[in-house]
mmCIF file with all atom_site columns, C-alpha atoms in Angstrom:
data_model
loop_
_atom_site.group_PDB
_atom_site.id
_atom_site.type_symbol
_atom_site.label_atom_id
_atom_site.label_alt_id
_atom_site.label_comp_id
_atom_site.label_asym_id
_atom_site.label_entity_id
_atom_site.label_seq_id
_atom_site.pdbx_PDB_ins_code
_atom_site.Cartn_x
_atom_site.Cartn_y
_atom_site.Cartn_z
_atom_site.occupancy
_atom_site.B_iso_or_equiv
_atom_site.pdbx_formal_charge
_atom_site.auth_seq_id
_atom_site.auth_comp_id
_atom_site.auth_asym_id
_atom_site.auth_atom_id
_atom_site.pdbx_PDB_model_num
ATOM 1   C CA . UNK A 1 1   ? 116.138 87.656 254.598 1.00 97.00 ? 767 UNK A CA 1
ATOM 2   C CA . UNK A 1 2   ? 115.557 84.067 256.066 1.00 98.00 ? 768 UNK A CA 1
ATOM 3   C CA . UNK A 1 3   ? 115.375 84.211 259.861 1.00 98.00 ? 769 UNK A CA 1
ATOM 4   C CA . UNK A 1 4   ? 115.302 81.307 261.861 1.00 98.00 ? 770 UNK A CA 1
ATOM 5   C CA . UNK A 1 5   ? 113.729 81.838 265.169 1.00 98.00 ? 771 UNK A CA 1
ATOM 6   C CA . UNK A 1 6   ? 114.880 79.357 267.969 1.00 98.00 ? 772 UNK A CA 1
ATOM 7   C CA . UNK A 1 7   ? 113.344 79.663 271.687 1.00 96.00 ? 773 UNK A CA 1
ATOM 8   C CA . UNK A 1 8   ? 113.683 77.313 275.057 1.00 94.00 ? 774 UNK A CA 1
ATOM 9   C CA . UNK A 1 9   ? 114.842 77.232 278.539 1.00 93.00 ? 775 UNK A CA 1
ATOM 10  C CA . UNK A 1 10  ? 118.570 76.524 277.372 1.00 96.00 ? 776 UNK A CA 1
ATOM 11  C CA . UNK A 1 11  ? 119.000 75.346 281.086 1.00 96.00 ? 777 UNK A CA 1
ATOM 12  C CA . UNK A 1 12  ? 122.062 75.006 280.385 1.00 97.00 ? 778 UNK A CA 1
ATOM 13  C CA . UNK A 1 13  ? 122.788 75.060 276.458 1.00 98.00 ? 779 UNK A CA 1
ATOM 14  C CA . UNK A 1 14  ? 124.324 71.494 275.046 1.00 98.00 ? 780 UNK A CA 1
ATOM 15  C CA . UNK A 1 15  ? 125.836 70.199 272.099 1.00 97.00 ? 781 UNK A CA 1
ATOM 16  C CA . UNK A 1 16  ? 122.526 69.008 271.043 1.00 96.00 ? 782 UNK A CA 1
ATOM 17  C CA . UNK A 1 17  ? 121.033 72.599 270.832 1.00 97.00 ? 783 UNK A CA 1
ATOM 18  C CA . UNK A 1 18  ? 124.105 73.860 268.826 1.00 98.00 ? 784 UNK A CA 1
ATOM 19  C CA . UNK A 1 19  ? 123.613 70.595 266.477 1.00 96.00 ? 785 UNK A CA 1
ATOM 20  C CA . UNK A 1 20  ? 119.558 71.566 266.204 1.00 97.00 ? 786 UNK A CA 1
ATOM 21  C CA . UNK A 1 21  ? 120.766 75.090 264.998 1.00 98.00 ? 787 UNK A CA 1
ATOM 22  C CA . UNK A 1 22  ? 123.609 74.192 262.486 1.00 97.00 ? 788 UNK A CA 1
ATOM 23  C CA . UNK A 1 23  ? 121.322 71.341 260.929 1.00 97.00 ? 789 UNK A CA 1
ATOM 24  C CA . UNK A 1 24  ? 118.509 74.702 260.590 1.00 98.00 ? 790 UNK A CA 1
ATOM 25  C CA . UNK A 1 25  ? 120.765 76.850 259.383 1.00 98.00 ? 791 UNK A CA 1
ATOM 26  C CA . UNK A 1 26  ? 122.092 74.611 256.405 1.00 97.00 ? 792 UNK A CA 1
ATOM 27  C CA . UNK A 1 27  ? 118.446 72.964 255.784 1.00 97.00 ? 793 UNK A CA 1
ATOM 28  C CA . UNK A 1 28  ? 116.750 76.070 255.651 1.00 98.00 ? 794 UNK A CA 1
ATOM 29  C CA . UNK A 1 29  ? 119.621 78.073 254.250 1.00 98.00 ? 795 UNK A CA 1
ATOM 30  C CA . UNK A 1 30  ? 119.000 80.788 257.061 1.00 98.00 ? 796 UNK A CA 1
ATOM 31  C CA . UNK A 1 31  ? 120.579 84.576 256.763 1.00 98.00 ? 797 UNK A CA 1
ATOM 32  C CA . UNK A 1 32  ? 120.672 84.628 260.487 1.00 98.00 ? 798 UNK A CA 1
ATOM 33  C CA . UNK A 1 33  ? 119.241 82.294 263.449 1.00 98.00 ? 799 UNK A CA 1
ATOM 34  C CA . UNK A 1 34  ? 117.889 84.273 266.581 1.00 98.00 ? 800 UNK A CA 1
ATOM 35  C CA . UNK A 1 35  ? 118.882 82.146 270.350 1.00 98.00 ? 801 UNK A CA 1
ATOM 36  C CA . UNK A 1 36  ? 115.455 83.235 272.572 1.00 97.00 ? 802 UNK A CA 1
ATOM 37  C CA . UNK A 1 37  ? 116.285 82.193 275.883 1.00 96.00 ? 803 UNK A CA 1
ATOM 38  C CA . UNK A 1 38  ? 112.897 82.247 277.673 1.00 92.00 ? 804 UNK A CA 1
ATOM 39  C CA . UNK A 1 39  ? 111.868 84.643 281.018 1.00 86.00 ? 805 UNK A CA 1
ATOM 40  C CA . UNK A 1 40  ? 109.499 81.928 281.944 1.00 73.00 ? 806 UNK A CA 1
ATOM 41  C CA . UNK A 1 41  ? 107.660 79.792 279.541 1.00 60.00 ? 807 UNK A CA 1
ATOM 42  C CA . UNK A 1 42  ? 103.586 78.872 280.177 1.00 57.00 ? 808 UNK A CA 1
ATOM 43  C CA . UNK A 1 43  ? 104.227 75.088 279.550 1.00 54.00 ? 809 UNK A CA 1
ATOM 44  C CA . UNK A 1 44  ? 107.011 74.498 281.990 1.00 57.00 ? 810 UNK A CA 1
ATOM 45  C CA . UNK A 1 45  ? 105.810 76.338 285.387 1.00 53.00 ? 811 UNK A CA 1
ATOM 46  C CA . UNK A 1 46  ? 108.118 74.901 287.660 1.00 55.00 ? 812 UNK A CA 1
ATOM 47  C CA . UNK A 1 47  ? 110.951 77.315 285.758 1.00 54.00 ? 813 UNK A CA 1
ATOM 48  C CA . UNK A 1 48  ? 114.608 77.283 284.554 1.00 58.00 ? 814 UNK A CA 1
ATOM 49  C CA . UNK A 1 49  ? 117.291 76.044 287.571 1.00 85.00 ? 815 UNK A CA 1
ATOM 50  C CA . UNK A 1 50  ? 119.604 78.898 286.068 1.00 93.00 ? 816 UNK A CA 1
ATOM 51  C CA . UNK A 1 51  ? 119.034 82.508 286.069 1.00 93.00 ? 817 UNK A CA 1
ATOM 52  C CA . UNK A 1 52  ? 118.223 84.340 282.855 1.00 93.00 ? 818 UNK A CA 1
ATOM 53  C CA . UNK A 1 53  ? 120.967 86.509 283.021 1.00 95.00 ? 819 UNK A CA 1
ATOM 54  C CA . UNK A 1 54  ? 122.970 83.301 283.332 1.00 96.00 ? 820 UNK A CA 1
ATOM 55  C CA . UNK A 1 55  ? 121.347 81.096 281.057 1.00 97.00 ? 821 UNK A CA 1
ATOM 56  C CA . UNK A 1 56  ? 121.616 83.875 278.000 1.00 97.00 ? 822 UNK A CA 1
ATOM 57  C CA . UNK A 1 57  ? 125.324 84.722 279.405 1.00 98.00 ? 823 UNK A CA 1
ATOM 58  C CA . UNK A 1 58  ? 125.916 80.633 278.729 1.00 98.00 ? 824 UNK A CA 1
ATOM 59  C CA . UNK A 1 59  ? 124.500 80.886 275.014 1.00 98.00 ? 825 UNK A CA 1
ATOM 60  C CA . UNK A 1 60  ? 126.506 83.895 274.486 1.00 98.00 ? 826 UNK A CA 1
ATOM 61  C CA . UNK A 1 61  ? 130.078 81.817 275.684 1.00 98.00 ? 827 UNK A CA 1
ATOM 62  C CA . UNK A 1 62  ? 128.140 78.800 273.326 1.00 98.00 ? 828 UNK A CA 1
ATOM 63  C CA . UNK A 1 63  ? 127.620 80.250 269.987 1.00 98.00 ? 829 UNK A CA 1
ATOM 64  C CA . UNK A 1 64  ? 130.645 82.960 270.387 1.00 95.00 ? 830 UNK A CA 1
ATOM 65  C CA . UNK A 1 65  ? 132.671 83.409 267.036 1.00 94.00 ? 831 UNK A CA 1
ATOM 66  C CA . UNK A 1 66  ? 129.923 82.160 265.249 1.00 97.00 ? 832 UNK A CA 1
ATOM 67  C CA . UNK A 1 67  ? 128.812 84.246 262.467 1.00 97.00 ? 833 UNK A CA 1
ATOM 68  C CA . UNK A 1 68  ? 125.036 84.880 261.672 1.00 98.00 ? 834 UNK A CA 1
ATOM 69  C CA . UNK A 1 69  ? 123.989 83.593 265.545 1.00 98.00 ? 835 UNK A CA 1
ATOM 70  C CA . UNK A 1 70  ? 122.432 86.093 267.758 1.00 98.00 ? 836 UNK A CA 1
ATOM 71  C CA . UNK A 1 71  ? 121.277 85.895 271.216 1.00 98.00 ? 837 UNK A CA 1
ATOM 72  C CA . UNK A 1 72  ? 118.340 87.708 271.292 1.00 98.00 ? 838 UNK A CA 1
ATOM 73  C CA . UNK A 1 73  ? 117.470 88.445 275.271 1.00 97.00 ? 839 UNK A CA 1
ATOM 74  C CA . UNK A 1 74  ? 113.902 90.018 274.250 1.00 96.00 ? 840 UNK A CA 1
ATOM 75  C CA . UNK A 1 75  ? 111.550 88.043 276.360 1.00 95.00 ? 841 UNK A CA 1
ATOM 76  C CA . UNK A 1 76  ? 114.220 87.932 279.372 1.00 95.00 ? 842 UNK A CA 1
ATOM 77  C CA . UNK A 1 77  ? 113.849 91.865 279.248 1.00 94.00 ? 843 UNK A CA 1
ATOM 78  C CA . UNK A 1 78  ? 110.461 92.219 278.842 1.00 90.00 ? 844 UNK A CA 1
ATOM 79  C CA . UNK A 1 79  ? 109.692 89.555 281.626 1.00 81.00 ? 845 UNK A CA 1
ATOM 80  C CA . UNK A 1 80  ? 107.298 87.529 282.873 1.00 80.00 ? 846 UNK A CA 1
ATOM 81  C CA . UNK A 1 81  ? 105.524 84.733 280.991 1.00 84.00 ? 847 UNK A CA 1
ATOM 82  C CA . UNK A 1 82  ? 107.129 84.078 277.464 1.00 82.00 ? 848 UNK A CA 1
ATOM 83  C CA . UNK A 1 83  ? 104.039 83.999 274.704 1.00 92.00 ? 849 UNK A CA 1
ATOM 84  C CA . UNK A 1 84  ? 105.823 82.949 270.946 1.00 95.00 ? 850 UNK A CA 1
ATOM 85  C CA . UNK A 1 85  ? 103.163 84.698 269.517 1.00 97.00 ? 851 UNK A CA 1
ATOM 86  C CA . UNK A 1 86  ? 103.660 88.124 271.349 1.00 96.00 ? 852 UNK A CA 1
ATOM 87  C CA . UNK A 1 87  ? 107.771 87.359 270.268 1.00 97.00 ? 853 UNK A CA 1
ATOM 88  C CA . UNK A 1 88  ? 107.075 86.785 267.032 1.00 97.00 ? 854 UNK A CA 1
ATOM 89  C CA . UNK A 1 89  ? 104.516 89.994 266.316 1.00 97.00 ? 855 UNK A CA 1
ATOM 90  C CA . UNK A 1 90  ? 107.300 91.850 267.763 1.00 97.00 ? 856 UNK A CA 1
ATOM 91  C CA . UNK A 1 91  ? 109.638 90.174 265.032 1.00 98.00 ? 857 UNK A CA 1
ATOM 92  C CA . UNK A 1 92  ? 107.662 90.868 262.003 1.00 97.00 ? 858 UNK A CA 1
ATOM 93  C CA . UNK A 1 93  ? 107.487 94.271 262.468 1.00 97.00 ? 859 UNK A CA 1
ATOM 94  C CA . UNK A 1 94  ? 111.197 94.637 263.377 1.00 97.00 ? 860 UNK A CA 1
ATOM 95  C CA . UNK A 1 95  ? 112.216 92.178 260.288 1.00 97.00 ? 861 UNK A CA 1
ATOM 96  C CA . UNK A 1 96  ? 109.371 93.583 258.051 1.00 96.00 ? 862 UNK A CA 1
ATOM 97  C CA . UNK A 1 97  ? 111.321 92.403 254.779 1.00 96.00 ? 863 UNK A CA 1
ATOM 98  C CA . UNK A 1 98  ? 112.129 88.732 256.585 1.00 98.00 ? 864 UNK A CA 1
ATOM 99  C CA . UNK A 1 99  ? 110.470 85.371 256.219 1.00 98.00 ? 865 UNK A CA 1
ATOM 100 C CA . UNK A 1 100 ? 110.656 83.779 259.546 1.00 98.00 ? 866 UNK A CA 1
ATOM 101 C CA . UNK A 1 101 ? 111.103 80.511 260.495 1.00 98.00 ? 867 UNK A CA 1
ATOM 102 C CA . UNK A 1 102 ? 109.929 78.921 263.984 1.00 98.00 ? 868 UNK A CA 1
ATOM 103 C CA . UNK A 1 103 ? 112.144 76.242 264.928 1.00 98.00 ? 869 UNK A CA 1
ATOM 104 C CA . UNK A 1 104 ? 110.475 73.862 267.501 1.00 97.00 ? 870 UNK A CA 1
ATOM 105 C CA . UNK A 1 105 ? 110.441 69.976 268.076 1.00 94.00 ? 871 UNK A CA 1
ATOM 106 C CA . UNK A 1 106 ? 108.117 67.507 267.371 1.00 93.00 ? 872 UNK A CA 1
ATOM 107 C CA . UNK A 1 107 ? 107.100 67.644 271.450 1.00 92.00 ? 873 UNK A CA 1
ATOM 108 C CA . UNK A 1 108 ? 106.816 71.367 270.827 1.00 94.00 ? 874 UNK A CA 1
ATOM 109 C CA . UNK A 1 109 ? 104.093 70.650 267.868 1.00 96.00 ? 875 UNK A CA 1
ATOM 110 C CA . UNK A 1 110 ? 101.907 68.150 269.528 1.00 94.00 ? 876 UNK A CA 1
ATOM 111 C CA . UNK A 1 111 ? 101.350 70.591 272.012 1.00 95.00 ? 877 UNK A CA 1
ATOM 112 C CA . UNK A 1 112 ? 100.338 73.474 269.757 1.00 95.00 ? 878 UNK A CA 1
ATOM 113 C CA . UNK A 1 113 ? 96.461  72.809 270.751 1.00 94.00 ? 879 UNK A CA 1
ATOM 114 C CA . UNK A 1 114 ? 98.407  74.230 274.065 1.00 94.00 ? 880 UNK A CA 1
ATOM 115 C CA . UNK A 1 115 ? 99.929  77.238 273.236 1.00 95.00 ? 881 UNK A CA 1
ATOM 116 C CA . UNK A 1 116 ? 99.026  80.897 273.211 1.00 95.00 ? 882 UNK A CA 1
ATOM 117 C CA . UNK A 1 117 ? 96.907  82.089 270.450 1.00 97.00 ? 883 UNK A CA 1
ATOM 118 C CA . UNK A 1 118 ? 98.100  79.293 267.527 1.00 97.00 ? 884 UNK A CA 1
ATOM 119 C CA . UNK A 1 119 ? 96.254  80.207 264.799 1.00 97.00 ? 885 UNK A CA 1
ATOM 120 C CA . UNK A 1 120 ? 97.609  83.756 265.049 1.00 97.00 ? 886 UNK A CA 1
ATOM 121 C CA . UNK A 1 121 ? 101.286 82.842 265.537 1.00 97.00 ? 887 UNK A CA 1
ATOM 122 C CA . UNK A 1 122 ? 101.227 80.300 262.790 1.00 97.00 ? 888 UNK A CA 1
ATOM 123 C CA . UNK A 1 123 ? 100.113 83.237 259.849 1.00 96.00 ? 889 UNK A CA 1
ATOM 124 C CA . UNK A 1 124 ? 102.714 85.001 261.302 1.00 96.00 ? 890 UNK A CA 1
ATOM 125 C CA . UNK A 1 125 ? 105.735 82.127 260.809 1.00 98.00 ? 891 UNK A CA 1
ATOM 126 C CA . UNK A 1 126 ? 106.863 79.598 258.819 1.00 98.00 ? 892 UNK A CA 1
ATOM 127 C CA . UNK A 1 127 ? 106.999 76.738 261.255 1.00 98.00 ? 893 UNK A CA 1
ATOM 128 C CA . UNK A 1 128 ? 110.066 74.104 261.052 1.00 98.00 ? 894 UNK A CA 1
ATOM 129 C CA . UNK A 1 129 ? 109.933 70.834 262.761 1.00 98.00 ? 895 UNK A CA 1
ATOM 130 C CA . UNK A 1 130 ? 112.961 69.055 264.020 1.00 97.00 ? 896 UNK A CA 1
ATOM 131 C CA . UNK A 1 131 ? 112.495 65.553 263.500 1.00 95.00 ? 897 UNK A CA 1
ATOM 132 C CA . UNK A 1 132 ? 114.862 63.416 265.445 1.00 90.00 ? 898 UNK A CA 1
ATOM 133 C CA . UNK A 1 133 ? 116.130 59.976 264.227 1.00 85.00 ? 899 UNK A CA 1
ATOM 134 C CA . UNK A 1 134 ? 114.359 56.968 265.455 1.00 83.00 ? 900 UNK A CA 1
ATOM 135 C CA . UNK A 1 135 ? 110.989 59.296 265.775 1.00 85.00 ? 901 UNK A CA 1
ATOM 136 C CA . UNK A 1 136 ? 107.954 58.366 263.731 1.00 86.00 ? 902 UNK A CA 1
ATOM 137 C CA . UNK A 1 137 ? 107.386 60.820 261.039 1.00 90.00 ? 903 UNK A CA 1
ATOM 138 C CA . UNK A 1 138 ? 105.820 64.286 262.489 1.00 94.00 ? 904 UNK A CA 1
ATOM 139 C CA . UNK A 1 139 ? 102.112 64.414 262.234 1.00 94.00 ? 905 UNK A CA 1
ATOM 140 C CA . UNK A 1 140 ? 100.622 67.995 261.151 1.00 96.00 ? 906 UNK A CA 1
ATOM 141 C CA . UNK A 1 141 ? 97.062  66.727 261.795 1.00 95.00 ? 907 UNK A CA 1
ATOM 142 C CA . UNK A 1 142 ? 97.600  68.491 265.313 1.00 95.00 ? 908 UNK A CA 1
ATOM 143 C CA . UNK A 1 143 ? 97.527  71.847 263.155 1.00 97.00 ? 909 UNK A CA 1
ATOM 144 C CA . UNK A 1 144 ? 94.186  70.897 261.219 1.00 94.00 ? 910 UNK A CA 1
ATOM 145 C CA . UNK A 1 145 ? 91.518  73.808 262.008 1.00 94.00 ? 911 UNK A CA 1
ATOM 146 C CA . UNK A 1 146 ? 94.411  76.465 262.763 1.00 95.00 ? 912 UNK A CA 1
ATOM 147 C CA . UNK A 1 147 ? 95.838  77.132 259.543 1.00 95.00 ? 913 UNK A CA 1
ATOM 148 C CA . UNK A 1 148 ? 95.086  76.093 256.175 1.00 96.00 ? 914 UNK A CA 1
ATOM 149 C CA . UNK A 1 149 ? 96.056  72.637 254.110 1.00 95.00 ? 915 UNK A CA 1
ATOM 150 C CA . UNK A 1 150 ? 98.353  74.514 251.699 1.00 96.00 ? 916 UNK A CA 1
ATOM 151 C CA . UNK A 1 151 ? 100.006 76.459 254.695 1.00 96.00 ? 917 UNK A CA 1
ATOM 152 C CA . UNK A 1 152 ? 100.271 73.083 256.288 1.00 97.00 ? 918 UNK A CA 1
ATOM 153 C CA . UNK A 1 153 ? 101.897 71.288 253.261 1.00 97.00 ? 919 UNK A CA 1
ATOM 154 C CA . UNK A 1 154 ? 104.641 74.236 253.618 1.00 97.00 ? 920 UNK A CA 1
ATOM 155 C CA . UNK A 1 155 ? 105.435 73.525 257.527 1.00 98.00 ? 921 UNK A CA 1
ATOM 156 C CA . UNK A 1 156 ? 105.997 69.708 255.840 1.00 97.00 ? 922 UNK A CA 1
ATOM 157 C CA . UNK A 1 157 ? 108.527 71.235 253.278 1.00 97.00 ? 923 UNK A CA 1
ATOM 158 C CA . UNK A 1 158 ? 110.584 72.604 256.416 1.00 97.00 ? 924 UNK A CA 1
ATOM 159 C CA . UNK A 1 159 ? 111.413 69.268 258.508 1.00 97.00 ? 925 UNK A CA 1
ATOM 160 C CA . UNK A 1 160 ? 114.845 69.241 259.493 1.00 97.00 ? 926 UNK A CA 1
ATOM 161 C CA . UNK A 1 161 ? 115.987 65.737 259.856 1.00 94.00 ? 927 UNK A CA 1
ATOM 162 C CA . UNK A 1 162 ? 117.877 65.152 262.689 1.00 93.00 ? 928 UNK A CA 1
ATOM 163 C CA . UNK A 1 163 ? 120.160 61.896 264.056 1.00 91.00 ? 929 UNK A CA 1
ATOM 164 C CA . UNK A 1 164 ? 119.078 60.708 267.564 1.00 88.00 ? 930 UNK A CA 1
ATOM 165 C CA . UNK A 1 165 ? 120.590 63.062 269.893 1.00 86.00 ? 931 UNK A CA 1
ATOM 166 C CA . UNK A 1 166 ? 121.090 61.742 273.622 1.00 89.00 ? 932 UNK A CA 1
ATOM 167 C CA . UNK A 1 167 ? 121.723 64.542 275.557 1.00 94.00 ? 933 UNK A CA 1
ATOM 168 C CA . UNK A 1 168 ? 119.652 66.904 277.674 1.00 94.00 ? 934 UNK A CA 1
ATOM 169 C CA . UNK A 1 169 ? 119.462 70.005 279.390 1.00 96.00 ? 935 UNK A CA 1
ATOM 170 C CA . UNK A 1 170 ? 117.725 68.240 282.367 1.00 95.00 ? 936 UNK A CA 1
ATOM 171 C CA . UNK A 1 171 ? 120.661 65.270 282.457 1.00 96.00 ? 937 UNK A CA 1
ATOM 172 C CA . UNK A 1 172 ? 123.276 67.667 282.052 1.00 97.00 ? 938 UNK A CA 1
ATOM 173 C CA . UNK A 1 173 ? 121.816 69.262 285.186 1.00 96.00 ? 939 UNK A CA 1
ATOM 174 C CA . UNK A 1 174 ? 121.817 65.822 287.029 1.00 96.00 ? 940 UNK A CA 1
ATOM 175 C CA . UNK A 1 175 ? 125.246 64.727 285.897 1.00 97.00 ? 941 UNK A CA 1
ATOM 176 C CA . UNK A 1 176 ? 126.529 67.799 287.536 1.00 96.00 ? 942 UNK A CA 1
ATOM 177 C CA . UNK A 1 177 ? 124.679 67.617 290.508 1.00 95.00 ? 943 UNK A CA 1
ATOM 178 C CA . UNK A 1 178 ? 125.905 64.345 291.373 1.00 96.00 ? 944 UNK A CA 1
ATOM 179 C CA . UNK A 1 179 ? 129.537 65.257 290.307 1.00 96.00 ? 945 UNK A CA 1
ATOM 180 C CA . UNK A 1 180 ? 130.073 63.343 287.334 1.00 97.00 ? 946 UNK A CA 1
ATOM 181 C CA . UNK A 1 181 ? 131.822 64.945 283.806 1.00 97.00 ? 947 UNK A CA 1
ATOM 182 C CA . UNK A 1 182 ? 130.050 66.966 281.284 1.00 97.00 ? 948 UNK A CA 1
ATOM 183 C CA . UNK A 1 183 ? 133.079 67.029 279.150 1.00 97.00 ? 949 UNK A CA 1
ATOM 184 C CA . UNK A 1 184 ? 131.855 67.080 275.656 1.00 96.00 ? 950 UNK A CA 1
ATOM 185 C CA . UNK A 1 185 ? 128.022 67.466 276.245 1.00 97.00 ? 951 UNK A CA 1
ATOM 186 C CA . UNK A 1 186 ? 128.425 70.908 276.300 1.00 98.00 ? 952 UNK A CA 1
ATOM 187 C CA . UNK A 1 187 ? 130.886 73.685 274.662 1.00 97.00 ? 953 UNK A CA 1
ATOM 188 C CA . UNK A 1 188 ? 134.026 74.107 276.872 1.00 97.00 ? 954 UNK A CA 1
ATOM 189 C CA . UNK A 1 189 ? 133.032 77.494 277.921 1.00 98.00 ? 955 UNK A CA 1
ATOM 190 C CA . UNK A 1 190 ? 130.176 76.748 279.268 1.00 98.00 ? 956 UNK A CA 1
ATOM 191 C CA . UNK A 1 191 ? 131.508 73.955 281.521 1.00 98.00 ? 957 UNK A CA 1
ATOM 192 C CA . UNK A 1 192 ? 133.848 76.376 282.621 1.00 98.00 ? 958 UNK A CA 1
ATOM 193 C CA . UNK A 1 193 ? 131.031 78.607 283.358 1.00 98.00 ? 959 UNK A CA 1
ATOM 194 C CA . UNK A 1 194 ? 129.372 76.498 285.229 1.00 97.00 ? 960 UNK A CA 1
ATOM 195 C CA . UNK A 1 195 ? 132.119 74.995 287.566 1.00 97.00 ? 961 UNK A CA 1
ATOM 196 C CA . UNK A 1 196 ? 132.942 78.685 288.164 1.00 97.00 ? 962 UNK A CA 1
ATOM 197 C CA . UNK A 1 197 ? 129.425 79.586 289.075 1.00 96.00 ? 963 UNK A CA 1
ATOM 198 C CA . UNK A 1 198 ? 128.512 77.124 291.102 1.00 95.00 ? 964 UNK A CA 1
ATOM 199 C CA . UNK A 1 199 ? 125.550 75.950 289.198 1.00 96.00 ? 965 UNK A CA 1
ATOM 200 C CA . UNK A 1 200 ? 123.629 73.121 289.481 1.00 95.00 ? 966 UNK A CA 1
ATOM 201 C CA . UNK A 1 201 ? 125.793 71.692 292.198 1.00 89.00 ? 967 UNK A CA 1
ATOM 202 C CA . UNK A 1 202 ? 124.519 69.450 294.686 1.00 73.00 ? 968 UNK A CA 1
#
């Protein structure tokens, strides 16, 4: 099995998100793509505006009806700080007979020098790079000393080339605190969702 392994904040979940995942799903010709909403991630201390429970409820209305998406609420239950590499050990030995694939962006990789344990959580994944349009091509030297060359030439084979995408979690936040319309930046059911609870209002 081929099982793509997608984490963040989803603070809230956009169009851009769903468009990352379908793009990784066809490029990588996944068996089944795993949402990993984050407890609370190392890199972004000042937290998600949204609850867990909310932000994973949100996914769920997102990617509903779509076959082969989970949402995988893992870190949110075991809590705390959310380390990939504690995730993903906990992966392998649940998918034992799966190859899987970390889906991160190019951001995501130049901060790898960053993250917890990375030599460790790169033998454990096959690591796939979102490369956006307009963005220079992704540089793997970041990865040099971690893993090997031939492990790094595979991470190259996995790119998943992207169009420019201008939308964010952070200016979907804004445009509702200030009232305007998210029509269209996110799925319908999440709007609703969030007009209903109140979030991110001013």
């Amino acid at each position: 099995m081929r099982l793509g392994i997608f984490g963040g904040s989803f603070d809230p979940v956009h169009v851009g998100h769903l468009w990352i995942a379908e793009a990784a799903w066809e490029s990588l010709s996944l068996d089944r793509l795993h949402w990993i909403p984050t407890a609370a991630q190392p890199l972004k201390p000042g937290g998600a505006s949204a609850t867990p429970e909310q932000r994973a409820e949100m996914l769920r209305l997102a990617i509903g009806g779509r076959e082969g998406f989970v949402v995988d609420d893992r870190e949110i239950r075991r809590q705390g700080v959310s380390y990939t590499v504690e995730t993903i050990a906990e992966m392998g030995t649940e998918f034992s007979d799966a190859t899987l694939f970390l889906i991160i962006g190019s951001d995501s990789l130049a901060s790898m020098q960053r993250w917890h344990e990375p030599a460790r959580l790169l033998e454990s994944v096959q690591l796939s790079v979102v490369q956006r349009g307009g963005e220079a091509e992704i540089d793997f030297d970041v990865l040099e000393g971690f893993v090997s060359t031939e492990r790094i030439e595979q991470f190259k084979a996995n790119v998943i080339k992207m169009p420019a995408i201008e939308v964010s979690s952070s200016d979907i936040r804004d445009r509702v605190c200030q009232g305007r319309s998210i029509r269209y930046r996110v799925p319908h059911a999440v709007e609703v969702y969030l007009k209903a609870n109140k979030l991110y209002s001013s």
